Tab-separated table of C-alpha atoms and ligand atoms in Angstrom:
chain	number	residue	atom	x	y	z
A	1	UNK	CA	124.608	151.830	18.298
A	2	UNK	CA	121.701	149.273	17.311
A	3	UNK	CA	121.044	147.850	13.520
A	4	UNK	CA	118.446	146.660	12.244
A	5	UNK	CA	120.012	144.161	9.509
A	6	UNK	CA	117.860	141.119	10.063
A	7	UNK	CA	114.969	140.252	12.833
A	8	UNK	CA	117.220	138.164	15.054
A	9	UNK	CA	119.003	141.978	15.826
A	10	UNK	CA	116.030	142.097	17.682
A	11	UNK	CA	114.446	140.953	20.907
A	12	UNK	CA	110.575	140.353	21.835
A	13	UNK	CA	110.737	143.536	24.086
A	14	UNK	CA	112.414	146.147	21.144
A	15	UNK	CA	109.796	145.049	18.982
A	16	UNK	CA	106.970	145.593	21.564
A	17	UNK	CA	108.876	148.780	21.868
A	18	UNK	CA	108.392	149.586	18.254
A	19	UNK	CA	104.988	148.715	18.127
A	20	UNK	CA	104.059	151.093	20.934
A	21	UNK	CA	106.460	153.636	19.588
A	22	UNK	CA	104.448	153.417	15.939
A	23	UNK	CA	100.587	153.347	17.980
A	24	UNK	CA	102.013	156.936	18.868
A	25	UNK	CA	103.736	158.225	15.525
A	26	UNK	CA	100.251	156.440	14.398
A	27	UNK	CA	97.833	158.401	16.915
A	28	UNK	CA	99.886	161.948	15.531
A	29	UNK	CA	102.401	162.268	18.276
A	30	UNK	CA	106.279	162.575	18.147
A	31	UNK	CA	105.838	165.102	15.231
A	32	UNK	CA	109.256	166.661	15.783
A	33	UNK	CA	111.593	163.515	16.972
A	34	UNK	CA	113.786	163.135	14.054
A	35	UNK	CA	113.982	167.104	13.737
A	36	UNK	CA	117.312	168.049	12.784
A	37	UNK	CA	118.179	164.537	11.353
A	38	UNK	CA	118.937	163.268	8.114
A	39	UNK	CA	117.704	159.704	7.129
A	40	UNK	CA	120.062	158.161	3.212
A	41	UNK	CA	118.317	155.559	1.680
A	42	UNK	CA	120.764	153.923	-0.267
A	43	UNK	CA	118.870	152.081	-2.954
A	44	UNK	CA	120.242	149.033	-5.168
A	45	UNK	CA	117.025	147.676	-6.107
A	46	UNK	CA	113.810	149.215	-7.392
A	47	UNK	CA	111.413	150.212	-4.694
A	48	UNK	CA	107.689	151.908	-4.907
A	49	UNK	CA	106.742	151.634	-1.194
A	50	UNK	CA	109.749	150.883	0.842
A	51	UNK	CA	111.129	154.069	-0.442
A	52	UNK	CA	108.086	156.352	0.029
A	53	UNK	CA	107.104	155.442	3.116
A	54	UNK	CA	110.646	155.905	4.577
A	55	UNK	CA	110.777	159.023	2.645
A	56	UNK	CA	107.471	159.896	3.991
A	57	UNK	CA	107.616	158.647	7.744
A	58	UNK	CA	110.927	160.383	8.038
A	59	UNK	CA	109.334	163.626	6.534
A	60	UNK	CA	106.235	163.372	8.992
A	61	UNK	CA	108.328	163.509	12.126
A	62	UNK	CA	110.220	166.691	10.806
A	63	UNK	CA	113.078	164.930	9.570
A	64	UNK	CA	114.987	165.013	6.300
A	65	UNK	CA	115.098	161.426	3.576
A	66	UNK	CA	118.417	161.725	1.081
A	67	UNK	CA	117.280	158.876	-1.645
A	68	UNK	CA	120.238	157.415	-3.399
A	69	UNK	CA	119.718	155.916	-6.724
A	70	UNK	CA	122.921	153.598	-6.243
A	71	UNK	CA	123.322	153.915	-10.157
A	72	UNK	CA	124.591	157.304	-10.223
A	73	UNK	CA	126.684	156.542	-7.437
A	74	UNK	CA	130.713	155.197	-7.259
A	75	UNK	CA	129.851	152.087	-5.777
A	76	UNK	CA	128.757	151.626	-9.243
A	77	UNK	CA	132.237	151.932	-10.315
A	78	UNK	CA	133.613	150.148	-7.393
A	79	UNK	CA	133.758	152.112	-4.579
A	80	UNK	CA	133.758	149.719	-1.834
A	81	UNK	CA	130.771	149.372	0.464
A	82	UNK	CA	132.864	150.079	3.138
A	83	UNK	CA	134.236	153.366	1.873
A	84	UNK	CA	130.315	154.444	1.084
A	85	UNK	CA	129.324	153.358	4.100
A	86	UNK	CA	131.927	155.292	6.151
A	87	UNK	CA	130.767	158.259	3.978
A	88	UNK	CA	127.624	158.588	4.032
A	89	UNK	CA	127.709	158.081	7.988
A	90	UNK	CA	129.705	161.596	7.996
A	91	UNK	CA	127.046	163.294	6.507
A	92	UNK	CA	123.759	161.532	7.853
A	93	UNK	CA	122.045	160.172	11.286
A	94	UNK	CA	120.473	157.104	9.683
A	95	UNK	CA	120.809	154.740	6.535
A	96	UNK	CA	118.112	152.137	5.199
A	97	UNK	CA	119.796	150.233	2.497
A	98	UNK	CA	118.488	147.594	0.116
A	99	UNK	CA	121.058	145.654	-1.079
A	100	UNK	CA	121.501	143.086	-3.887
A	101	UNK	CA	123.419	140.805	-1.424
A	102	UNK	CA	123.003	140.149	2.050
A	103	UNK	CA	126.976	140.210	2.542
A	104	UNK	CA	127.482	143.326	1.185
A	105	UNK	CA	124.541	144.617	3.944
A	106	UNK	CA	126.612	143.036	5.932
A	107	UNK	CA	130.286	144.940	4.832
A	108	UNK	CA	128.359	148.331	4.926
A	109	UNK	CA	126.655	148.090	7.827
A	110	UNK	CA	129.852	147.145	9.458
A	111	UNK	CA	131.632	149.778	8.445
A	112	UNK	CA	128.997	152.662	9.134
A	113	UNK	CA	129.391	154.842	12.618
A	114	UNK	CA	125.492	155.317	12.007
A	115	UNK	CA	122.234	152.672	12.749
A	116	UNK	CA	121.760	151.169	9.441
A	117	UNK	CA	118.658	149.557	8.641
A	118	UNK	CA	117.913	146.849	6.004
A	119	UNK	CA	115.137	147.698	3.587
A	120	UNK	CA	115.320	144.309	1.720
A	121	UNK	CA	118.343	141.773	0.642
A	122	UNK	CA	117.901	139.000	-1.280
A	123	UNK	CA	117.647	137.116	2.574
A	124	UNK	CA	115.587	139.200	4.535
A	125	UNK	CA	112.935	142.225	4.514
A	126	UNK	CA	112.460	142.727	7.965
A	127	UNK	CA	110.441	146.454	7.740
A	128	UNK	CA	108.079	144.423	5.961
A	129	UNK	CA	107.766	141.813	8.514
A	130	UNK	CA	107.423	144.158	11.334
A	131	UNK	CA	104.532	146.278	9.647
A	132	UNK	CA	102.952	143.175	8.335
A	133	UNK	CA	102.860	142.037	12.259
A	134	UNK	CA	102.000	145.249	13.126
A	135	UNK	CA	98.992	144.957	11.132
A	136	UNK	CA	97.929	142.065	12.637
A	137	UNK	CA	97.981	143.080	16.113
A	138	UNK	CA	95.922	145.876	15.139
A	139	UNK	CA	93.327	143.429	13.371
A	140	UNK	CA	93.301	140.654	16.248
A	141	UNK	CA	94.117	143.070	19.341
A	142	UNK	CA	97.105	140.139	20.094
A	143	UNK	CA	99.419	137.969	18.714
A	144	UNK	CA	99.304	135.225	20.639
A	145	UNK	CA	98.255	131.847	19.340
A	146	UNK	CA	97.835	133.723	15.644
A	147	UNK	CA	98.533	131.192	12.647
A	148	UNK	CA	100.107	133.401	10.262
A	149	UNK	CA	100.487	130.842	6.588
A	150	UNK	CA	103.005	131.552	4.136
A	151	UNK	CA	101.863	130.196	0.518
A	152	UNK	CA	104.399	129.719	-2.433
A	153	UNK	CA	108.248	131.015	-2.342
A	154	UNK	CA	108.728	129.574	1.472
A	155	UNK	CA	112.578	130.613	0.878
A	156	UNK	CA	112.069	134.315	-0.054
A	157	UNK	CA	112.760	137.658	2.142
A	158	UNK	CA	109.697	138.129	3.050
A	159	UNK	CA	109.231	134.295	4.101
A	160	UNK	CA	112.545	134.461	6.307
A	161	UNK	CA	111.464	137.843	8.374
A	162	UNK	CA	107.975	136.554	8.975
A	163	UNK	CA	109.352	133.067	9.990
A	164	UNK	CA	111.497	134.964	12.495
A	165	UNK	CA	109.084	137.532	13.989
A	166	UNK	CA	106.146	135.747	14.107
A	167	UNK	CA	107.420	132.651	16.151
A	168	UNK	CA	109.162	135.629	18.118
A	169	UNK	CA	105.822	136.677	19.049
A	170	UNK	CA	104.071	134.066	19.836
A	171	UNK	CA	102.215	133.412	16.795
A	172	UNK	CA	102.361	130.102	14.986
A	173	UNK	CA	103.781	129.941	11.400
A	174	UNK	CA	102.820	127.656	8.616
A	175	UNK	CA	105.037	127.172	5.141
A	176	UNK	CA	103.164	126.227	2.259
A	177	UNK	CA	104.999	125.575	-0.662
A	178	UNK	CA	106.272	122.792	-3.009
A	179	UNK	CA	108.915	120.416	-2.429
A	180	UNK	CA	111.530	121.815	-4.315
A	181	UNK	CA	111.829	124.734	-2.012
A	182	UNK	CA	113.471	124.291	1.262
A	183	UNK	CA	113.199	126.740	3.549
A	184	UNK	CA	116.468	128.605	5.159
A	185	UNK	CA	117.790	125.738	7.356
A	186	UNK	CA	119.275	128.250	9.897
A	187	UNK	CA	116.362	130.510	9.875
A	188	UNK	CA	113.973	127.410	10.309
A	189	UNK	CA	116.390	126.498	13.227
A	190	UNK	CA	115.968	129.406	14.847
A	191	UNK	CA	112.121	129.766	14.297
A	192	UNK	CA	111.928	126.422	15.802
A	193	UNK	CA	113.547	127.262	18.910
A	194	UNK	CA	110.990	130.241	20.039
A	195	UNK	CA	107.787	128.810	18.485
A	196	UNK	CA	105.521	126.590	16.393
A	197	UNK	CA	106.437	126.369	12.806
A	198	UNK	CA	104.964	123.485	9.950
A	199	UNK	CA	106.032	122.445	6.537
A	200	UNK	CA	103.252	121.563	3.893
A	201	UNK	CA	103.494	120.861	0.316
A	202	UNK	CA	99.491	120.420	0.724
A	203	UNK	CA	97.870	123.938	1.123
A	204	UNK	CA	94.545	122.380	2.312
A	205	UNK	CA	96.613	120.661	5.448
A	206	UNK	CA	98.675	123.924	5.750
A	207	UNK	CA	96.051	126.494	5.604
A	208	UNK	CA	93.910	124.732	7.570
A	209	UNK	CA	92.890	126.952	11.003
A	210	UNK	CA	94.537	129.971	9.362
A	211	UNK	CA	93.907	133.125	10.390
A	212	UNK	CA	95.843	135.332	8.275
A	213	UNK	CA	97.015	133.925	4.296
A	214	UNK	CA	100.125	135.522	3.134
A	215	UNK	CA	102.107	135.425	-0.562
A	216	UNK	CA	104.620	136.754	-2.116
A	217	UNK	CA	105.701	137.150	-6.151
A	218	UNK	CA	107.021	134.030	-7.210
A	219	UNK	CA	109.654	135.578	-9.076
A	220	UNK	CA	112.017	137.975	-6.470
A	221	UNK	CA	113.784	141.237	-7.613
A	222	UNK	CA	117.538	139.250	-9.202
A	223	UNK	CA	115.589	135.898	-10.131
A	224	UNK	CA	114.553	136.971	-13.842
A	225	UNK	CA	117.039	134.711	-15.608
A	226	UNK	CA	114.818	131.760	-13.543
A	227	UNK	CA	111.498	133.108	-13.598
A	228	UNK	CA	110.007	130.105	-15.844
A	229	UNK	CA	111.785	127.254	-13.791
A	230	UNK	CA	109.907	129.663	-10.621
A	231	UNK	CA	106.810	129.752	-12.117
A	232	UNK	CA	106.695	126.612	-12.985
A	233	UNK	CA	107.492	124.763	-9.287
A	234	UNK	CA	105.119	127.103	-8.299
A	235	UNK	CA	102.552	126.980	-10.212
A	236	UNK	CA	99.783	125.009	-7.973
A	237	UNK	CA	100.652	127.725	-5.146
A	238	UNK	CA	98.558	130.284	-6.418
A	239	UNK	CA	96.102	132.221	-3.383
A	240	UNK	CA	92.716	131.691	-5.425
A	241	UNK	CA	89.151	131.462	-4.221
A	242	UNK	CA	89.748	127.935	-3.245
A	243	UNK	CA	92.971	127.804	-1.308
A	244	UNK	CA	91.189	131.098	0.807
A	245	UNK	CA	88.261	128.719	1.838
A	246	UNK	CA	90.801	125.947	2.833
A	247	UNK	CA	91.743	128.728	6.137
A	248	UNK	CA	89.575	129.857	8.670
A	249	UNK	CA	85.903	131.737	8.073
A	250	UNK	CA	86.985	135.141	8.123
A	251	UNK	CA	91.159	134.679	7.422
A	252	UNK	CA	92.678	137.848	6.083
A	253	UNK	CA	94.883	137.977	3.028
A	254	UNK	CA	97.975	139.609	3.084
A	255	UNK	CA	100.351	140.586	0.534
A	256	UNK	CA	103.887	143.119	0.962
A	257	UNK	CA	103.130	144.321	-2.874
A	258	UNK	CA	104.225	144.041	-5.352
A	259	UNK	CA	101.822	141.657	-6.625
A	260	UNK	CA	101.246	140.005	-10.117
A	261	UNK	CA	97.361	138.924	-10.219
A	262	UNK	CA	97.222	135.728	-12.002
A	263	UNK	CA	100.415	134.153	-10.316
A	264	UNK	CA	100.962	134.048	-6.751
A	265	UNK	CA	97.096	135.695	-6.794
A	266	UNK	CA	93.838	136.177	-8.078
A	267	UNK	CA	92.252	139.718	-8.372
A	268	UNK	CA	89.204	138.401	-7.009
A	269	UNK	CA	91.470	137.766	-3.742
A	270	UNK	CA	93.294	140.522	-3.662
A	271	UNK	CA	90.150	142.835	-4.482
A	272	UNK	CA	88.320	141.154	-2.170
A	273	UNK	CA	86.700	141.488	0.956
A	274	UNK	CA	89.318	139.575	2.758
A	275	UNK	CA	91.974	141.307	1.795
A	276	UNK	CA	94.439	143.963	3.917
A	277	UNK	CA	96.678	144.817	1.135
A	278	UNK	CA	96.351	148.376	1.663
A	279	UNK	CA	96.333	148.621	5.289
A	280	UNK	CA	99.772	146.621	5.224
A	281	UNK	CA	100.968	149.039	2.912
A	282	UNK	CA	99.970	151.949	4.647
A	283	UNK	CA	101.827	151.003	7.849
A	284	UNK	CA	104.711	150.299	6.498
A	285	UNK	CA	105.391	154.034	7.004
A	286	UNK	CA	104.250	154.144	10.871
A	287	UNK	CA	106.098	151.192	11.519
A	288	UNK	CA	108.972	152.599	9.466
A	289	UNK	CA	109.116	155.657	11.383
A	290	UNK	CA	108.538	153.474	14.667
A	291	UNK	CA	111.928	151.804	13.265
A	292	UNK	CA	113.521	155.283	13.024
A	293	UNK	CA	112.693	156.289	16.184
A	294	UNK	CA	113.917	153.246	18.452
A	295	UNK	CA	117.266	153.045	16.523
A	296	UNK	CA	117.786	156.349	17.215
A	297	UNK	CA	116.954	156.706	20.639
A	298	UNK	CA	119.270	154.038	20.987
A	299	UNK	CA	122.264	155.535	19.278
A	300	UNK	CA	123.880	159.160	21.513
A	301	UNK	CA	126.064	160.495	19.204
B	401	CP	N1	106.798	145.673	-0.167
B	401	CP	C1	107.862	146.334	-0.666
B	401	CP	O1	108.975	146.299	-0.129
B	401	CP	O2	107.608	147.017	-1.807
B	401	CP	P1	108.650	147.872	-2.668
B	401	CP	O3	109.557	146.881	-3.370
B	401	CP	O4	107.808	148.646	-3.628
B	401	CP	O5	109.438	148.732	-1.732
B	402	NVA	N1	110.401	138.756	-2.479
B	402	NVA	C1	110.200	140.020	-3.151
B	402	NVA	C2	109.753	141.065	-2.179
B	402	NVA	C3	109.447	142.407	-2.785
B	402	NVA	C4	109.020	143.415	-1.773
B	402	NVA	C5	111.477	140.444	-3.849
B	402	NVA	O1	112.555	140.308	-3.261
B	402	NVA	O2	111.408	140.925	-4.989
């Protein structure tokens, strides 16, 4: 049985895999592969697209989403994850669960007898990283040799997943961000060891060459009680007119949503011509479904 808890469950080859499994799902075949099955989403933190397009991928290949709202649930009360895990595995094929804490990912998807798939911890988002990557390789045909930049919270989710697939593919990865922010040490180690990643507090240096500009909120789902001290460190982060020209002629911008124009983003950037928002959002559910499939197929019950 194969999870999908953080991007180092996975090697070059499965995500190739993926990616050709999603150009089908994508082109309208393998309508009926998750007939008969039953995908929980077991939901901790708010969610507008991670939950649809599960919800929706799942329903295009015939099979069935159960979306928890963990609030109405026992683990509310104190149910262990273990226990909910073990439970909802009786009654499902598949789980995606977004979790307030990595560990507790970690303590449910131990204890499941079914593929469990993270859909964002405070750590990783590794759905998003795939689709974002996915995106990509449709825009560029190849991976290869593809600086992918990373402006502002270089320690979020989203930051850790990308730094993880994209040096797994071949693509080089640059961290912009201020000084106060370290990136994950292990994660950087890692990153290090299959590809070409750089550090800049300077997003001139570190955009420089780019040809895709990524950010993220600088304030993550659990940080509200340190938004200012956020905002603040990362205030001269922000993906304007300026810091777009500092990348390559033509560079794409990139965003996994939700965004807060003003902050980590200008409208004019994010309405612009350069921009892929949408397109990133929309595969999330190909990709998603991709996800389902390959976990699946690799699971005989
Ligand atoms: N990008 C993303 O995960 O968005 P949601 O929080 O709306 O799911
Ligand atoms: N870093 C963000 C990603 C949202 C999709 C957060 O965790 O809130």
């Amino acid at each position: 049985m194969k999870n999908l808890v953080s991007i180092n469950d996975l090697k070059k080859e499965e995500i190739i895999k993926i990616f050709e499994t999603t150009d089908k799902i994508k082109r309208g075949g393998l309508k009926d592969s998750m007939k008969g099955k039953r995908l929980a989403l077991f939901f901790e933190k708010p969610s507008t697209r991670t939950r649809t397009s599960f919800e929706s991928g799942m329903l295009m290949l015939g099979g069935s989403p159960i979306y928890l709202d963990t609030k109405t649930m026992q683990s509310s009360r104190g149910e262990t994850y273990y226990d909910t895990s073990k439970v909802l595995s009786l009654y499902t094929d598949i789980i995606a669960a977004r979790m307030n804490r990595h560990g507790d990912l970690l303590e449910f998807a131990k204890a499941s007898d079914v593929p469990v798939i993270n859909a964002l911890t405070e750590l990783e988002h590794p759905c998003q990283a795939l689709s974002d990557i996915y995106t990509i390789r449709e825009k560029r045909r190849g991976l290869n040799g593809i600086k992918l930049s990373f402006v502002g919270d270089i320690a979020t989710n989203t930051a850790n997943s990308l730094l993880l697939a994209s040096t797994k593919l071949g693509m080089e990865f640059s961290m912009v961000g201020p000084p106060s922010i370290k990136p994950n040490a292990e994660y950087l180690k890692k990153a290090r060891s299959q590809g070409t990643v750089t550090i800049s507090e300077s997003l001139k240096a570190g955009l420089k060459d780019s040809d895709f500009v990524y950010t993220d909120t600088w304030v993550s789902m659990g940080e509200e009680s340190i938004a200012a001290k956020k905002k603040k460190e990362l205030s001269g982060y922000q993906v304007n007119k300026k810091a777009m020209a500092c990348a390559s002629k033509g560079a794409s911008f990139m965003h996994c949503l939700p965004a807060h124009r003003g902050e980590e983003v200008t409208s004019e950037v994010i309405d612009g011509k350069s921009s892929i928002v949408w397109e990133q959002a929309k595969n999330k559910m190909y990709v998603e479904a991709g996800i389902l499939v390959y976990l699946l197929n690799q699971t005989r019950r």
